[in-house]
C-alpha positions as a printed NumPy array, in Angstrom:
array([[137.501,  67.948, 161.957],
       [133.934,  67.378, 162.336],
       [133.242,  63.714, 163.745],
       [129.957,  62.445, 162.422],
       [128.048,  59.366, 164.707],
       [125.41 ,  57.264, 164.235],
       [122.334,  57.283, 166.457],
       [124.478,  54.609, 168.244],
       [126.918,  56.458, 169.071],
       [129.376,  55.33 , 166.692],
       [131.303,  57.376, 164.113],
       [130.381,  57.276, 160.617],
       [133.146,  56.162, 158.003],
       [134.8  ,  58.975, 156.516],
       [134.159,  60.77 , 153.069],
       [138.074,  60.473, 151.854],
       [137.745,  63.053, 149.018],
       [135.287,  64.713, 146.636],
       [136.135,  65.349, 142.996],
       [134.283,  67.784, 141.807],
       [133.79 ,  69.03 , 137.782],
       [133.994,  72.729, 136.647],
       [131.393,  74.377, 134.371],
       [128.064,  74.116, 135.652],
       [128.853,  72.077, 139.061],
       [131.703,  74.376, 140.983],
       [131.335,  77.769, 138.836],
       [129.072,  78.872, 135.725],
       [125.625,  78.229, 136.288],
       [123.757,  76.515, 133.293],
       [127.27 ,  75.287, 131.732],
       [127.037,  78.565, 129.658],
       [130.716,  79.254, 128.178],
       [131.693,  76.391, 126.795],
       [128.31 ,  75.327, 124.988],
       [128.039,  78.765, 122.907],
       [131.689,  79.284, 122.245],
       [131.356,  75.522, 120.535],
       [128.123,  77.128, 118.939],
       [130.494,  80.448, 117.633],
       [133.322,  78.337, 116.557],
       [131.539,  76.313, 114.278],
       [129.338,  79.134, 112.683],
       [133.516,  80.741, 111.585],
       [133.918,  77.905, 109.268],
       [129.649,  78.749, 107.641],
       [128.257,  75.672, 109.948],
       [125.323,  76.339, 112.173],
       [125.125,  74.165, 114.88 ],
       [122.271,  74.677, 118.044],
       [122.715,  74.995, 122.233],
       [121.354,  71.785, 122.323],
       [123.52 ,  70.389, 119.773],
       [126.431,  71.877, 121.632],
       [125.469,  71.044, 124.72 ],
       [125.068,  67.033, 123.847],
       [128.692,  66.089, 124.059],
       [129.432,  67.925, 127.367],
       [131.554,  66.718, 129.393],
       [134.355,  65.3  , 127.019],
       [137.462,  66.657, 126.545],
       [137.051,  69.679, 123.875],
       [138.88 ,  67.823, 121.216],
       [136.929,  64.907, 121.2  ],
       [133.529,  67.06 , 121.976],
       [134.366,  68.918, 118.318],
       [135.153,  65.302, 116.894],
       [131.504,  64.152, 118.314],
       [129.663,  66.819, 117.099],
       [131.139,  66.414, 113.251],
       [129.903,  62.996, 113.588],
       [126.116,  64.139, 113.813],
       [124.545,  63.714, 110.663],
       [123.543,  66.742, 110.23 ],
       [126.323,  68.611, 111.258],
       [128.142,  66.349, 109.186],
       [125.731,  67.176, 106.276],
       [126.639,  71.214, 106.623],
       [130.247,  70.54 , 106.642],
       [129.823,  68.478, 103.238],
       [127.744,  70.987, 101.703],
       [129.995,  73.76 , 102.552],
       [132.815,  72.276, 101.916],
       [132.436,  69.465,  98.987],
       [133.632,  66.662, 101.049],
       [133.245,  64.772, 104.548],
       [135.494,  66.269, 107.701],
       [139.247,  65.037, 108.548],
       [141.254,  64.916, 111.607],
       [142.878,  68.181, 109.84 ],
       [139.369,  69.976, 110.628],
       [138.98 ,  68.836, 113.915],
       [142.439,  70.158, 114.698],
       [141.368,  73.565, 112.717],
       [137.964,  74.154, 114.503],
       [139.626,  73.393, 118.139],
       [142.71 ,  75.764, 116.943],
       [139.444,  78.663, 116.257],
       [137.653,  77.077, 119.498],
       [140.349,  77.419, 122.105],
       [141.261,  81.328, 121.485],
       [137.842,  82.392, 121.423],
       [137.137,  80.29 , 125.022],
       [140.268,  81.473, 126.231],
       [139.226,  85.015, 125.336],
       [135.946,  84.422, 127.302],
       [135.861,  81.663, 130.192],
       [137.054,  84.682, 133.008],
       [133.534,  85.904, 132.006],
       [131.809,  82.684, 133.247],
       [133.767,  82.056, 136.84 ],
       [131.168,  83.237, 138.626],
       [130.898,  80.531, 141.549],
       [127.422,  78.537, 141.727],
       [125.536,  79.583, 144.634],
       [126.161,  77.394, 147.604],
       [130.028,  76.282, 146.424],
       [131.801,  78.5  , 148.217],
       [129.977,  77.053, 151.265],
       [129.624,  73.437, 150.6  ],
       [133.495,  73.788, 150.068],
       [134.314,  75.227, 153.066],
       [131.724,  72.576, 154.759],
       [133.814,  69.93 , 153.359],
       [137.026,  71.258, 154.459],
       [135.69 ,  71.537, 158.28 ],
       [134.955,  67.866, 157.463],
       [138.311,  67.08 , 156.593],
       [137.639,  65.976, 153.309],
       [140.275,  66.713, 150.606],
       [138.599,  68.585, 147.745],
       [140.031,  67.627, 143.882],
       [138.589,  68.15 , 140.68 ],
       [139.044,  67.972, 137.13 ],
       [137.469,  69.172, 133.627],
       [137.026,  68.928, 129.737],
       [138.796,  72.352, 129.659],
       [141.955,  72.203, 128.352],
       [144.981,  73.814, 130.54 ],
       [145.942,  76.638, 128.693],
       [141.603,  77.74 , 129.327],
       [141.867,  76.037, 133.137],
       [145.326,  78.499, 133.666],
       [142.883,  81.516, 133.004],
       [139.661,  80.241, 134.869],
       [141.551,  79.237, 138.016],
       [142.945,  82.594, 139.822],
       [139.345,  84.133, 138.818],
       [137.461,  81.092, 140.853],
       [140.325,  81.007, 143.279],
       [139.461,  85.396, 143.785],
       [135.954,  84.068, 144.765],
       [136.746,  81.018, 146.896],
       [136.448,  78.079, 144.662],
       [140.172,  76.961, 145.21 ],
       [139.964,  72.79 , 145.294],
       [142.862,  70.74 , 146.689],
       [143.922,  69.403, 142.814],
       [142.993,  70.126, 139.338],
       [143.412,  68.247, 136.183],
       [142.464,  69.291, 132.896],
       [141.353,  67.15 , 129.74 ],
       [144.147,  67.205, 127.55 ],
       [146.986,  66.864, 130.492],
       [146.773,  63.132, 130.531],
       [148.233,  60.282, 127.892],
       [145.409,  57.81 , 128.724],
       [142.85 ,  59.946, 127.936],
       [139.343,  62.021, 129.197],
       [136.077,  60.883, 129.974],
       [133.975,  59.056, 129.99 ],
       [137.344,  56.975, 130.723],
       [138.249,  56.968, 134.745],
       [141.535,  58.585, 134.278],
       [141.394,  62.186, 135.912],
       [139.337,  61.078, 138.767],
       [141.588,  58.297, 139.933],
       [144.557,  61.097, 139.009],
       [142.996,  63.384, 141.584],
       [142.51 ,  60.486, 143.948],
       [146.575,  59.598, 143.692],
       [147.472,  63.448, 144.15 ],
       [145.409,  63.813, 147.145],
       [146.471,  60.447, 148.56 ],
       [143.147,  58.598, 149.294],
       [143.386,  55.457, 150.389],
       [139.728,  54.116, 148.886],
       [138.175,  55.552, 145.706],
       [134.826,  53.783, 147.696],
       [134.631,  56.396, 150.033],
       [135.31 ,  58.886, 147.28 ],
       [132.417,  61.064, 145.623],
       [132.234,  62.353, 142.03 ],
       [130.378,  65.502, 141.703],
       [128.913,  66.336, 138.249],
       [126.229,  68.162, 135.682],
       [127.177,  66.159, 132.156],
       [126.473,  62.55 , 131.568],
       [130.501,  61.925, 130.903],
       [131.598,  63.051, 134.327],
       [128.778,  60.609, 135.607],
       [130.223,  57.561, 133.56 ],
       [134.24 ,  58.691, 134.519],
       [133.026,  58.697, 138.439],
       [131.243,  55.227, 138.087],
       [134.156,  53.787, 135.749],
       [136.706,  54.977, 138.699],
       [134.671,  53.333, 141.355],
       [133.568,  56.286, 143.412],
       [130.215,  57.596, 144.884],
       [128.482,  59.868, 141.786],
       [126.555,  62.693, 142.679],
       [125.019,  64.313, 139.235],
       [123.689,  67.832, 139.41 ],
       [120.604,  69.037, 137.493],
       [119.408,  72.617, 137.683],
       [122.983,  74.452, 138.025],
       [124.263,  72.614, 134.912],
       [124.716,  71.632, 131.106],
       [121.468,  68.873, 131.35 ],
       [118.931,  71.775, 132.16 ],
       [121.322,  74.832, 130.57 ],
       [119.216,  77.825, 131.898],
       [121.309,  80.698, 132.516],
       [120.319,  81.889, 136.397],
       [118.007,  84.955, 134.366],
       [116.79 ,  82.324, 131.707],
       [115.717,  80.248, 135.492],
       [114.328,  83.766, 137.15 ],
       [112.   ,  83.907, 133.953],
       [110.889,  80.001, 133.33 ],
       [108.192,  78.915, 133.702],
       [107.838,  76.765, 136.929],
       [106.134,  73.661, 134.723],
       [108.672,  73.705, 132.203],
       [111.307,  74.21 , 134.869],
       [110.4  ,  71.208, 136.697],
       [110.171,  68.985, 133.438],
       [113.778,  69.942, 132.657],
       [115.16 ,  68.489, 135.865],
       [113.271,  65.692, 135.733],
       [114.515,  64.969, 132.177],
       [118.138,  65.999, 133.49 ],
       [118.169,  63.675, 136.596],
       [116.534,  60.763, 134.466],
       [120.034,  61.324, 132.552],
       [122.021,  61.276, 135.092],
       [120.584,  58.141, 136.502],
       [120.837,  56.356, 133.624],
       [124.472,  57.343, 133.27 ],
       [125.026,  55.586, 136.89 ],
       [124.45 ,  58.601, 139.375],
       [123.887,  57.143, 142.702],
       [121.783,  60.631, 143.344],
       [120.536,  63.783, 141.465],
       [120.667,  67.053, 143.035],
       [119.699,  70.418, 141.823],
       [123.428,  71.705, 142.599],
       [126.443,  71.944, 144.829],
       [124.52 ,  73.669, 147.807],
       [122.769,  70.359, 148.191],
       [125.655,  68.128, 148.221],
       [126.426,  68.328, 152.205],
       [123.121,  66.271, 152.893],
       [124.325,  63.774, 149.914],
       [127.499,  63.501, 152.259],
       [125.796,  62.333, 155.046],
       [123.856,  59.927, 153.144],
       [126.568,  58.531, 151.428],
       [128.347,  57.823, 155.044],
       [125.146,  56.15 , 156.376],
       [125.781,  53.792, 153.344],
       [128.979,  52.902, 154.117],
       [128.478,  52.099, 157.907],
       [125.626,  49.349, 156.328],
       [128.366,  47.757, 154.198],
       [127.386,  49.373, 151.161],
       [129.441,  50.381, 148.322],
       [129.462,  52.221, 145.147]])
């Protein structure tokens, strides 16, 4: 392990564990499967929903993400006209039963690693920092994901998915504190949450921990990495600035373009804690 001093001399306190999210902070730049498979799975039963409109829930469990979306009004309005009445329970259960096939079928296609995670991993690991994370994917989707990420070194400590616990998902603190009692922290203050949706942001803060929200590689700016080759610089720059206002507001103690960055966070985060300061 890595000790880390002060100028004084003395060693910094110690970064127990970071929790990181999936989709668009650890692998698939821009958040990109799960937004258009939401997009496909509505457009099966003749509704037509946007990315942006997909995209606006992020960060929930998919369940209550397909709830959240029927209950925009316009949405809403499509599924009345189409169908002569307002939604049930029974279609939310029907368009997640269409939904969880079609990102089953698809998800392997998006593990790609962000660039940097790999090595901001393996940074933390030198560190001795235990490395957990959880996501709005469901298990049977995480089960497929995983040995693809794990083939191209994104292989964290712990993993919980969004539907695996009776409490609940975000923006509730349940699967970060579940990560922090399966790697055995001892502080969820010296614990960091890493992650691109506003949800993840609110789950970190609600669980007590460090929150670290990530702009350019994720769901809040949602450019594919050849969309971001071809953007214009201007507009680029306008969508993280919108994306880390977001973040703030959601209780992000900092707002980084991705996971490459997050060693620096680290060190900031331990300079903190040697002041007395906590999340």
């Amino acid at each position: 392990m890595n000790q880390v001093s002060t100028p004084q001399g003395e060693p910094l306190p110690a970064i127990e564990a970071v929790i990181f999210d999936w989709a668009g902070t650890l692998v698939d730049f821009g958040s990109l499967a799960p937004t258009q498979i939401f997009v496909d799975a509505f457009a099966t039963f003749g509704v037509h929903i946007t990315l942006e409109q997909a995209r606006g829930p992020m960060g929930l469990s998919k369940r209550d993400h397909i709830r959240t979306l029927l209950a925009d009004p316009s949405i809403q309005a499509q599924w009345t006209q189409t169908f002569g009445r307002a939604s049930t329970d029974e279609d939310i259960d029907a368009i997640y039963q269409r939904f969880m096939p079609m990102q089953i079928e698809k998800v392997a296609a998006y593990s790609q690693p962000i660039p940097g995670a790999v090595l901001t991993l393996q940074t933390l690991r030198e560190q001795g920092i235990k490395i957990g994370s959880c996501s709005g994917y469901p298990r049977q989707v995480l089960d497929v994901l995983l040995p693809h990420a794990a083939a191209d070194g994104i292989a964290p400590d712990w993993v919980v998915a969004g539907d695996e616990l009776p409490a609940g998902g975000r923006p509730g603190p349940f699967m970060a504190l579940a990560n922090v009692l399966a790697l055995g922290a001892q502080d969820v203050r010296r614990c960091i949450k890493v992650d691109d949706t506003t949800p993840g942001i609110e789950e970190g803060r609600n669980a007590g921990m460090w929150c670290v929200g990530l702009t350019l590689s994720g769901n809040e700016v949602g450019y594919s990495q050849a969309e971001l080759a071809a953007a214009d610089p201007v507009q680029v720059q306008a969508r993280v600035a919108h994306a880390a206002r977001r973040l703030t507001q959601a209780g992000a103690h900092y707002a980084i373009d991705s996971v490459a960055d997050l060693p620096a966070v680290i060190e900031q985060i331990r300079q903190r804690l040697a002041r007395g300061e906590t999340p």
